[in-house]
Coordinates of C-alpha atoms in Angstrom, one line a residue:
M1 CA -28.9 31.4 29.2
T2 CA -25.5 31.5 27.5
T3 CA -23.9 29.5 24.8
P4 CA -21.6 26.7 26.1
E5 CA -18.0 27.6 26.3
P6 CA -16.0 26.5 23.3
G7 CA -13.5 23.7 23.6
P8 CA -9.8 24.0 23.5
A9 CA -8.5 26.1 20.6
D10 CA -7.6 24.2 17.5
P11 CA -4.1 24.5 16.1
T12 CA -3.5 27.4 13.8
P13 CA -4.4 26.3 10.3
T14 CA -1.5 26.1 7.9
D15 CA -3.3 24.9 4.8
P16 CA -4.1 27.4 2.1
V17 CA -7.5 29.0 2.3
P18 CA -9.6 27.7 -0.6
T19 CA -11.0 30.3 -3.0
D20 CA -14.6 30.6 -4.1
P21 CA -15.4 28.3 -7.0
A22 CA -15.0 30.0 -10.4
P23 CA -18.5 30.7 -11.9
T24 CA -18.0 28.7 -15.1
E25 CA -19.8 25.6 -16.4
Q26 CA -18.0 22.4 -15.5
R27 CA -18.5 18.7 -16.1
P28 CA -18.4 16.1 -13.4
H29 CA -15.2 14.0 -13.1
W30 CA -14.4 11.8 -16.1
A31 CA -14.5 8.6 -13.9
T32 CA -18.2 9.2 -13.1
P33 CA -19.5 6.5 -15.5
I34 CA -17.1 4.0 -13.9
I35 CA -18.3 4.7 -10.4
R36 CA -22.0 4.5 -11.5
G37 CA -21.5 1.3 -13.4
W38 CA -19.4 -0.9 -11.3
L39 CA -22.2 -2.2 -9.1
V40 CA -24.2 -3.2 -12.2
L41 CA -21.1 -5.1 -13.6
A42 CA -20.5 -6.8 -10.2
A43 CA -24.2 -7.9 -10.0
V44 CA -24.2 -9.2 -13.6
A45 CA -21.0 -11.1 -13.0
V46 CA -22.2 -12.7 -9.7
A47 CA -25.6 -13.6 -11.1
S48 CA -24.2 -15.1 -14.3
G49 CA -21.4 -16.9 -12.5
Q50 CA -23.8 -18.4 -9.9
Q51 CA -26.2 -19.7 -12.6
L52 CA -23.4 -21.3 -14.7
F53 CA -21.8 -22.8 -11.6
D54 CA -25.1 -24.4 -10.5
N55 CA -25.6 -25.8 -14.0
W56 CA -22.0 -27.2 -14.2
R57 CA -22.3 -28.8 -10.7
S58 CA -25.5 -30.6 -11.7
G59 CA -23.8 -31.8 -14.9
D60 CA -26.1 -29.9 -17.3
G61 CA -23.8 -27.1 -18.3
L62 CA -20.4 -26.3 -19.7
P63 CA -17.1 -27.1 -18.0
P64 CA -15.5 -24.4 -15.8
V65 CA -13.4 -22.9 -18.5
G66 CA -16.3 -22.5 -20.8
A67 CA -18.4 -21.1 -18.0
L68 CA -15.8 -18.5 -17.2
L69 CA -15.6 -17.4 -20.8
I70 CA -19.3 -17.0 -21.0
V71 CA -19.4 -14.9 -17.8
A72 CA -16.5 -12.8 -19.1
G73 CA -18.3 -12.2 -22.4
I74 CA -21.5 -11.1 -20.6
V75 CA -19.6 -8.8 -18.3
V76 CA -17.7 -7.3 -21.3
L77 CA -21.0 -6.7 -23.2
V78 CA -22.7 -5.1 -20.2
A79 CA -19.6 -3.0 -19.6
L80 CA -19.6 -1.7 -23.2
I81 CA -23.3 -0.8 -23.0
Q82 CA -22.9 0.8 -19.6
G83 CA -19.8 2.6 -20.8
V84 CA -21.4 4.1 -23.9
I85 CA -24.5 5.3 -21.9
G86 CA -22.4 6.6 -19.1
Y87 CA -20.1 8.5 -21.5
F88 CA -22.9 10.3 -23.2
Q89 CA -24.6 11.1 -19.8
W90 CA -21.3 12.5 -18.6
R91 CA -20.7 14.5 -21.8
T92 CA -24.2 16.1 -21.6
T93 CA -24.1 17.0 -17.9
R94 CA -23.0 20.5 -16.8
F95 CA -23.1 22.3 -13.5
R96 CA -22.4 25.9 -12.5
I97 CA -22.0 27.3 -9.0
D98 CA -21.7 31.1 -8.6
E99 CA -22.7 33.8 -6.0
E100 CA -26.4 33.5 -6.8
E101 CA -27.4 29.9 -7.6
V102 CA -26.4 26.4 -8.4
R103 CA -27.4 25.2 -11.8
V104 CA -27.3 21.6 -13.0
D105 CA -28.1 20.8 -16.7
R106 CA -28.7 17.3 -18.0
N107 CA -29.3 16.9 -21.7
F108 CA -29.1 13.2 -22.4
I109 CA -32.3 12.0 -24.0
Q110 CA -34.5 13.9 -21.6
H111 CA -33.4 17.5 -21.0
S112 CA -33.6 19.0 -17.5
S113 CA -32.2 22.0 -15.7
D114 CA -32.2 22.4 -11.9
R115 CA -31.6 25.9 -10.6
L116 CA -31.1 26.3 -6.8
A117 CA -30.9 29.8 -5.3
L118 CA -28.2 29.9 -2.6
S119 CA -30.6 31.6 -0.2
K120 CA -32.9 28.5 -0.4
I121 CA -30.2 25.9 0.4
Q122 CA -30.9 24.2 3.7
S123 CA -28.0 21.7 3.9
V124 CA -25.2 20.3 1.7
D125 CA -24.0 16.8 2.3
V126 CA -20.9 15.0 0.9
V127 CA -21.2 11.3 0.2
Q128 CA -18.3 9.0 -0.7
P129 CA -19.3 5.5 -1.7
L130 CA -16.6 2.9 -1.5
A131 CA -15.8 2.9 -5.2
A132 CA -15.7 6.7 -5.3
R133 CA -13.2 6.7 -2.4
V134 CA -10.9 4.5 -4.4
F135 CA -10.8 7.2 -7.1
G136 CA -10.7 10.0 -4.6
L137 CA -14.2 11.2 -5.6
A138 CA -17.4 12.3 -3.9
R139 CA -20.9 13.5 -4.7
L140 CA -22.8 16.5 -3.4
H141 CA -26.4 16.3 -2.1
I142 CA -27.9 19.8 -2.0
D143 CA -31.1 20.0 0.1
I144 CA -33.5 22.9 -0.5
G145 CA -36.3 21.6 1.8
G146 CA -39.6 20.2 0.7
S147 CA -38.3 18.4 -2.3
K148 CA -35.9 15.6 -3.2
P149 CA -32.3 16.7 -2.8
K150 CA -30.4 17.6 -5.9
T151 CA -27.2 15.7 -6.7
I152 CA -23.9 16.5 -8.4
E153 CA -21.9 13.3 -9.0
Y154 CA -19.0 12.8 -9.0
L155 CA -16.4 15.5 -8.2
T156 CA -12.9 15.2 -6.8
R157 CA -12.9 15.0 -3.1
A158 CA -11.1 18.4 -2.8
D159 CA -13.7 20.1 -5.1
A160 CA -16.6 18.5 -3.2
Y161 CA -15.3 19.8 0.1
R162 CA -14.6 23.2 -1.4
F163 CA -18.1 23.5 -3.0
R164 CA -19.7 22.2 0.2
D165 CA -17.9 24.8 2.4
F166 CA -18.7 27.6 -0.1
L167 CA -22.4 26.7 -0.3
T168 CA -22.8 26.2 3.4
T169 CA -21.1 29.5 4.2
R170 CA -23.2 31.4 1.7
A171 CA -26.4 29.7 2.9
H172 CA -25.5 30.4 6.5
A173 CA -24.8 34.1 5.7
A174 CA -28.1 34.4 3.8
G175 CA -30.1 33.0 6.8
A176 CA -28.3 35.1 9.4
A177 CA -31.3 37.3 10.2
V178 CA -31.4 35.8 13.7
P179 CA -30.0 38.4 16.2
A180 CA -26.5 37.7 17.4
T181 CA -27.1 38.9 20.9
G182 CA -29.4 37.7 23.7
P183 CA -30.3 34.2 24.9
A184 CA -30.4 31.5 22.3
S185 CA -33.7 29.8 21.4
P186 CA -34.1 26.1 20.7
G187 CA -33.8 25.6 17.0
V188 CA -31.8 28.8 16.4
L189 CA -28.1 28.7 16.3
P190 CA -26.3 31.9 17.4
T191 CA -25.0 33.8 14.4
E192 CA -21.3 33.5 13.8
Q193 CA -19.1 35.2 11.3
P194 CA -18.0 32.4 8.9
G195 CA -14.3 31.8 9.3
P196 CA -11.9 30.7 6.6
A197 CA -12.8 27.3 5.2
V198 CA -9.6 25.3 5.7
A199 CA -10.0 21.9 4.0
S200 CA -8.3 19.0 5.7
G201 CA -10.7 16.1 4.8
S202 CA -9.5 12.7 3.6
A203 CA -10.9 9.5 2.4
W204 CA -11.4 8.4 6.0
Q205 CA -12.5 11.5 7.8
D206 CA -14.0 14.9 6.8
R207 CA -12.8 17.4 9.4
R208 CA -11.3 20.8 8.9
V209 CA -8.6 21.9 11.3
D210 CA -10.8 24.9 12.5
E211 CA -13.7 22.6 13.5
E212 CA -14.5 21.5 17.0
T213 CA -15.5 17.9 17.9
I214 CA -18.6 17.8 19.9
V215 CA -19.4 14.1 20.1
S216 CA -17.3 11.2 18.8
V217 CA -19.0 7.7 19.0
S218 CA -16.3 5.0 19.6
S219 CA -16.2 1.8 17.6
R220 CA -16.9 -0.1 20.9
Q221 CA -20.2 1.8 21.3
V222 CA -21.2 1.2 17.7
V223 CA -20.5 -2.5 17.9
L224 CA -22.2 -2.8 21.3
G225 CA -25.3 -0.8 20.2
T226 CA -25.6 -3.0 17.1
F227 CA -25.2 -6.4 18.7
V228 CA -27.6 -5.7 21.6
S229 CA -30.3 -4.1 19.4
G230 CA -33.6 -5.8 19.2
G231 CA -33.3 -6.4 15.5
F232 CA -30.0 -8.2 15.7
L233 CA -31.0 -10.3 18.7
F234 CA -34.2 -11.3 16.9
S235 CA -32.1 -12.4 13.9
V236 CA -29.9 -14.5 16.2
L237 CA -33.0 -16.0 17.7
M238 CA -34.2 -16.9 14.2
I239 CA -30.9 -18.6 13.4
A240 CA -30.9 -20.5 16.7
V241 CA -34.5 -21.7 16.1
G242 CA -33.7 -22.6 12.5
I243 CA -30.9 -24.9 13.7
A244 CA -32.4 -26.3 16.9
V245 CA -36.0 -27.0 15.9
P246 CA -35.4 -29.0 12.7
I247 CA -32.7 -31.1 14.5
A248 CA -35.2 -31.8 17.4
L249 CA -38.0 -32.7 14.9
D250 CA -35.6 -34.5 12.5
V251 CA -36.8 -32.2 9.6
E252 CA -33.5 -30.6 8.5
A253 CA -35.0 -29.2 5.3
L254 CA -36.9 -26.6 7.3
S255 CA -33.7 -25.1 8.7
I256 CA -32.4 -23.7 5.5
P257 CA -35.0 -20.9 4.8
V258 CA -35.2 -20.0 8.5
V259 CA -31.4 -19.7 8.9
L260 CA -31.0 -17.8 5.6
G261 CA -33.7 -15.4 6.7
G262 CA -32.0 -14.9 10.0
L263 CA -28.6 -14.3 8.3
V264 CA -30.2 -11.8 5.9
S265 CA -31.9 -10.0 8.7
A266 CA -28.7 -9.9 10.8
G267 CA -26.8 -8.6 7.8
G268 CA -29.3 -5.9 7.3
V269 CA -29.1 -4.7 10.9
I270 CA -25.3 -4.6 10.6
A271 CA -25.4 -2.7 7.4
R272 CA -28.0 -0.2 8.7
T273 CA -26.2 0.4 12.0
L274 CA -22.6 -0.7 12.3
V275 CA -21.5 0.1 8.7
K276 CA -23.6 3.2 8.4
Y277 CA -22.6 4.9 11.7
W278 CA -19.0 3.7 12.1
R279 CA -16.8 6.5 13.6
F280 CA -19.8 8.8 13.9
T281 CA -18.6 12.3 14.7
L282 CA -20.6 15.5 15.4
L283 CA -18.6 18.7 14.6
R284 CA -19.2 22.4 15.1
S285 CA -18.0 24.5 12.2
S286 CA -18.4 28.2 11.2
G287 CA -21.4 27.2 9.1
G288 CA -23.2 25.2 11.9
L289 CA -23.2 21.5 12.8
K290 CA -22.2 18.6 10.6
A291 CA -22.2 14.8 11.2
V292 CA -19.5 12.5 9.6
H293 CA -20.0 8.7 9.6
G294 CA -19.6 5.6 7.6
L295 CA -17.3 2.6 7.2
T296 CA -17.7 1.7 3.5
T297 CA -19.5 4.9 2.4
L298 CA -18.3 8.1 4.2
T299 CA -21.1 10.5 4.6
T300 CA -20.9 14.1 5.7
R301 CA -24.3 15.7 6.6
T302 CA -25.0 19.3 7.4
V303 CA -27.4 19.4 10.4
P304 CA -30.1 22.0 9.4
V305 CA -30.4 23.5 12.9
R306 CA -33.1 26.1 12.0
R307 CA -35.4 23.4 10.6
V308 CA -35.3 21.1 13.6
Q309 CA -38.9 21.0 15.0
G310 CA -38.3 18.6 17.9
I311 CA -36.2 15.8 19.2
V312 CA -36.8 12.4 20.8
V313 CA -34.3 10.6 23.1
S314 CA -35.0 6.9 23.2
Q315 CA -33.5 3.9 25.0
P316 CA -34.6 0.4 24.0
L317 CA -34.8 -2.3 26.7
M318 CA -31.4 -4.0 26.0
W319 CA -29.6 -0.6 25.7
R320 CA -30.3 0.0 29.4
I321 CA -27.6 -2.6 30.1
T322 CA -25.1 -0.7 28.1
G323 CA -26.2 2.8 29.1
L324 CA -26.7 3.9 25.5
Y325 CA -29.3 6.3 24.1
S326 CA -30.2 7.6 20.6
V327 CA -31.4 11.0 19.6
R328 CA -33.5 11.6 16.5
M329 CA -35.1 14.8 15.3
T330 CA -38.0 15.9 13.1
V331 CA -36.6 18.2 10.3
L332 CA -38.9 20.6 8.5
G333 CA -39.2 19.7 4.8
V334 CA -37.8 16.2 5.1
A335 CA -40.5 13.6 4.7
G336 CA -41.0 10.0 4.0
A337 CA -38.0 7.7 4.2
D338 CA -35.5 10.5 4.5
N339 CA -37.0 11.5 7.8
D340 CA -36.6 8.0 9.1
L341 CA -32.9 7.6 8.2
D342 CA -29.8 9.8 8.1
A343 CA -31.5 13.2 8.0
A344 CA -33.4 12.5 11.2
T345 CA -30.4 11.2 13.2
L346 CA -28.6 13.6 15.6
L347 CA -26.9 10.8 17.6
P348 CA -27.3 7.2 16.6
M349 CA -26.0 5.9 19.9
G350 CA -24.2 7.4 22.8
S351 CA -23.9 7.8 26.6
A352 CA -25.9 10.2 28.7
D353 CA -23.0 12.7 28.6
Q354 CA -22.8 12.5 24.8
V355 CA -26.6 13.0 24.5
R356 CA -26.3 16.2 26.6
G357 CA -23.4 17.4 24.4
A358 CA -25.3 16.8 21.2
V359 CA -28.5 18.4 22.3
A360 CA -26.6 21.4 23.8
A361 CA -24.9 21.9 20.4
L362 CA -28.3 21.8 18.6
W363 CA -30.1 24.0 21.2
P364 CA -27.5 26.1 23.0
G365 CA -28.4 26.6 26.7
F366 CA -30.8 23.7 26.9
D367 CA -29.8 20.8 29.2
V368 CA -31.7 17.7 28.3
S369 CA -30.7 16.2 31.7
A370 CA -33.1 18.7 33.3
V371 CA -35.9 16.5 32.0
S372 CA -35.0 13.7 34.3
T373 CA -33.7 15.6 37.3
M374 CA -37.0 17.6 37.8
T375 CA -35.2 20.9 37.7
P376 CA -35.8 23.3 36.1
I377 CA -38.6 21.4 34.2
P378 CA -41.0 19.8 36.8
M379 CA -42.4 16.5 35.5
A380 CA -45.8 15.3 36.6
G381 CA -47.5 11.9 36.2
I382 CA -51.0 11.0 35.2
P383 CA -53.9 10.4 37.7
A384 CA -54.3 7.1 39.5
R385 CA -57.7 6.5 37.8
A386 CA -55.9 6.3 34.5
R387 CA -54.9 2.7 35.5
W388 CA -58.2 1.6 34.1
L389 CA -56.9 2.5 30.6
R390 CA -53.1 2.0 31.1
W391 CA -52.9 -0.5 34.0
F392 CA -49.5 -1.9 32.9
D393 CA -47.5 1.2 32.2
R394 CA -49.3 4.2 33.9
Q395 CA -46.3 5.0 36.0
T396 CA -44.1 5.6 33.0
F397 CA -46.1 8.6 31.7
T398 CA -44.9 12.0 32.7
Q399 CA -45.0 15.4 31.2
G400 CA -43.7 18.9 31.9
M401 CA -43.4 22.4 30.5
G402 CA -40.5 24.8 30.8
D403 CA -39.9 28.3 29.5
R404 CA -38.7 27.1 26.2
V405 CA -39.9 23.5 25.6
I406 CA -42.7 21.0 26.4
V407 CA -41.6 17.5 27.3
A408 CA -43.4 14.1 27.4
R409 CA -41.9 10.8 28.6
R410 CA -43.3 7.3 28.3
G411 CA -42.2 3.7 27.7
L412 CA -42.1 0.5 29.6
M413 CA -40.0 -1.6 27.2
R414 CA -38.6 1.4 25.2
R415 CA -38.1 4.6 27.2
V416 CA -38.9 7.7 25.0
T417 CA -38.5 11.4 25.8
A418 CA -40.0 13.8 23.3
V419 CA -39.0 17.5 23.4
V420 CA -40.6 20.2 21.3
P421 CA -39.8 23.9 21.6
H422 CA -42.8 26.2 22.0
S423 CA -41.7 28.2 19.0
R424 CA -42.0 25.1 16.8
A425 CA -45.4 23.8 17.8
Q426 CA -47.9 24.3 14.9
S427 CA -51.0 23.5 16.9
V428 CA -52.2 22.1 20.2
R429 CA -55.2 19.8 20.5
L430 CA -57.3 18.3 23.3
D431 CA -59.0 14.9 22.8
Q432 CA -61.5 12.9 24.9
G433 CA -62.8 9.5 24.1
P434 CA -65.9 8.1 25.7
L435 CA -64.0 6.2 28.4
Q436 CA -61.8 9.2 29.1
R437 CA -64.9 11.4 29.6
R438 CA -66.3 8.9 32.1
L439 CA -62.9 8.9 34.0
R440 CA -62.6 12.7 33.6
L441 CA -59.4 12.3 31.6
A442 CA -58.1 14.0 28.4
T443 CA -55.2 13.8 26.0
L444 CA -53.1 16.8 25.0
S445 CA -51.3 16.6 21.7
V446 CA -48.7 19.1 20.3
H447 CA -48.5 19.0 16.5
I448 CA -45.3 19.5 14.5
P449 CA -44.5 18.4 10.9
G450 CA -44.3 14.6 10.2
G451 CA -41.3 12.8 11.4
P452 CA -40.0 10.6 14.2
V453 CA -41.0 13.0 17.0
H454 CA -44.6 12.7 18.3
L455 CA -45.5 14.5 21.5
D456 CA -48.7 13.4 23.3
C457 CA -49.6 13.7 26.9
P458 CA -52.3 11.0 27.3
H459 CA -54.8 10.5 30.1
L460 CA -54.3 13.8 32.0
D461 CA -56.8 15.1 34.5
A462 CA -59.4 16.9 32.3
G463 CA -59.1 20.2 34.1
E464 CA -55.3 20.1 34.2
A465 CA -55.3 19.3 30.5
R466 CA -57.4 22.3 29.7
T467 CA -55.0 24.5 31.7
L468 CA -52.0 23.1 30.0
L469 CA -53.6 23.7 26.6
L470 CA -54.2 27.4 27.3
D471 CA -50.8 27.8 28.8
E472 CA -49.1 26.1 25.8
M473 CA -51.0 28.3 23.4
D474 CA -49.7 31.4 25.2
R475 CA -46.2 30.1 25.3
C476 CA -46.2 29.2 21.6
R477 CA -47.4 32.6 20.6
A478 CA -44.9 34.4 22.9
A479 CA -42.0 32.2 21.7
R480 CA -42.7 32.8 18.0
A481 CA -43.0 36.5 18.6
A482 CA -39.8 36.6 20.5
E483 CA -38.0 34.7 17.8
L484 CA -39.3 37.0 15.1
G485 CA -38.5 40.1 17.2
E486 CA -42.1 41.3 17.4
N487 CA -42.2 43.0 20.8
G488 CA -45.5 42.6 22.5
A489 CA -47.0 40.5 19.8
G490 CA -47.4 37.5 22.0
S491 CA -49.0 39.1 25.1
G492 CA -52.6 39.1 23.9
G493 CA -54.2 36.4 26.1
H494 CA -55.7 33.3 24.7
G495 CA -56.9 34.8 21.4
T496 CA -60.4 35.2 20.1
G497 CA -61.3 31.5 19.8
T498 CA -62.9 29.5 22.6
V499 CA -61.7 26.2 23.9
P500 CA -64.4 23.7 24.7
S501 CA -64.3 22.4 28.2
P502 CA -63.5 18.7 28.3
G503 CA -66.0 16.7 30.2
G504 CA -68.1 19.7 30.9

């Protein structure tokens, strides 16, 4: 297998090559307290104004001029308090980035010092909220895996890009123990020599001139994917019911909470999808892969290729009309809510060709379309007798095993294809319930760390399931040995343990 051919050569960079950050203690940008506090001020102003407006309209409060003066006074008071606290937080915060570590010291009321070794850094993200973009600022999210990301906020946009490129290049160089020759393995990006970091990011797009665009999701696809999603359509249905039913029953009071609930739900779907993934672009840089997206908040994520444990390609029912798919991944060390949002998204929505491009960039040499074309990964269904347990969707269950990955497909309403490299499987298990034993069936499960990817092969023939279990154990052992360069370590049969025979 070979790495896909690179795209057309980018134009010769003309921007000056940024230098490594000077290893001196620095403060965040002076406007940091303003960026942090503007949302609080806006919330106070809106809440106070709404309350006073309601009182005035009912005749119980002050006239409009007096109401405005009170709102202004409250906002000024909160601004002063927020400004004083923010100023001292800014004055007592220092950070230092050098060739060995990142150190962030905070000494306001409670003292804390975070020290992050460059060799432990997994990814570095740049986030630009709307208010920060107005001031030309951004914050850094530094992920070391297994714990909450550390944040440096706020820096000038140029400094944030420069620090990001420096840390990503150093972390990539520290983890370059993977051989640069030979076929690539899923989850391992071929080693490259980091090139010059030529910054050309802006408030609207973070892309260097030496980076290659792999996938770019159009605004049409984002809008289409949002408005035909199940969540948005359910919200529209709520609004329609909230309007139609009260009119039919002549109980108009019932329509207000239902319609408001539908509007809030629709707004949430739009914020989670359309606003978050607007102009989504997946790029290949000298330090790996990065994803750039966002309408109001521009986010640049580094995709931690070596920590990806598996992917899942899904297509909801309504997306079949549009031909869209989404690709999510389980990332080692990312748990809880983070593994359900940005960090787990490789492609929020895209065509079949875009899915192939994104997966090929993540795992060079692997063609996800092989899963559906039967070649080179043959896919098999489950026995006909499994209809007693899955009479309504038995025909949707298929599974297969290739040289590098194990694959499982399912889904009547929502089609899901889970793919896990043999080298990433932590354990393999065979389960048999009482009904399965009577029908001579068994379920094969491949375990990886928690996340959106779950690979189960349910209701297989018991004998076939046992054969697949032993085969997968051998493949996992051989794949891990090959990845670590341990010649011959994975050729020792099934090991010393015994596997109980299902249904025996």
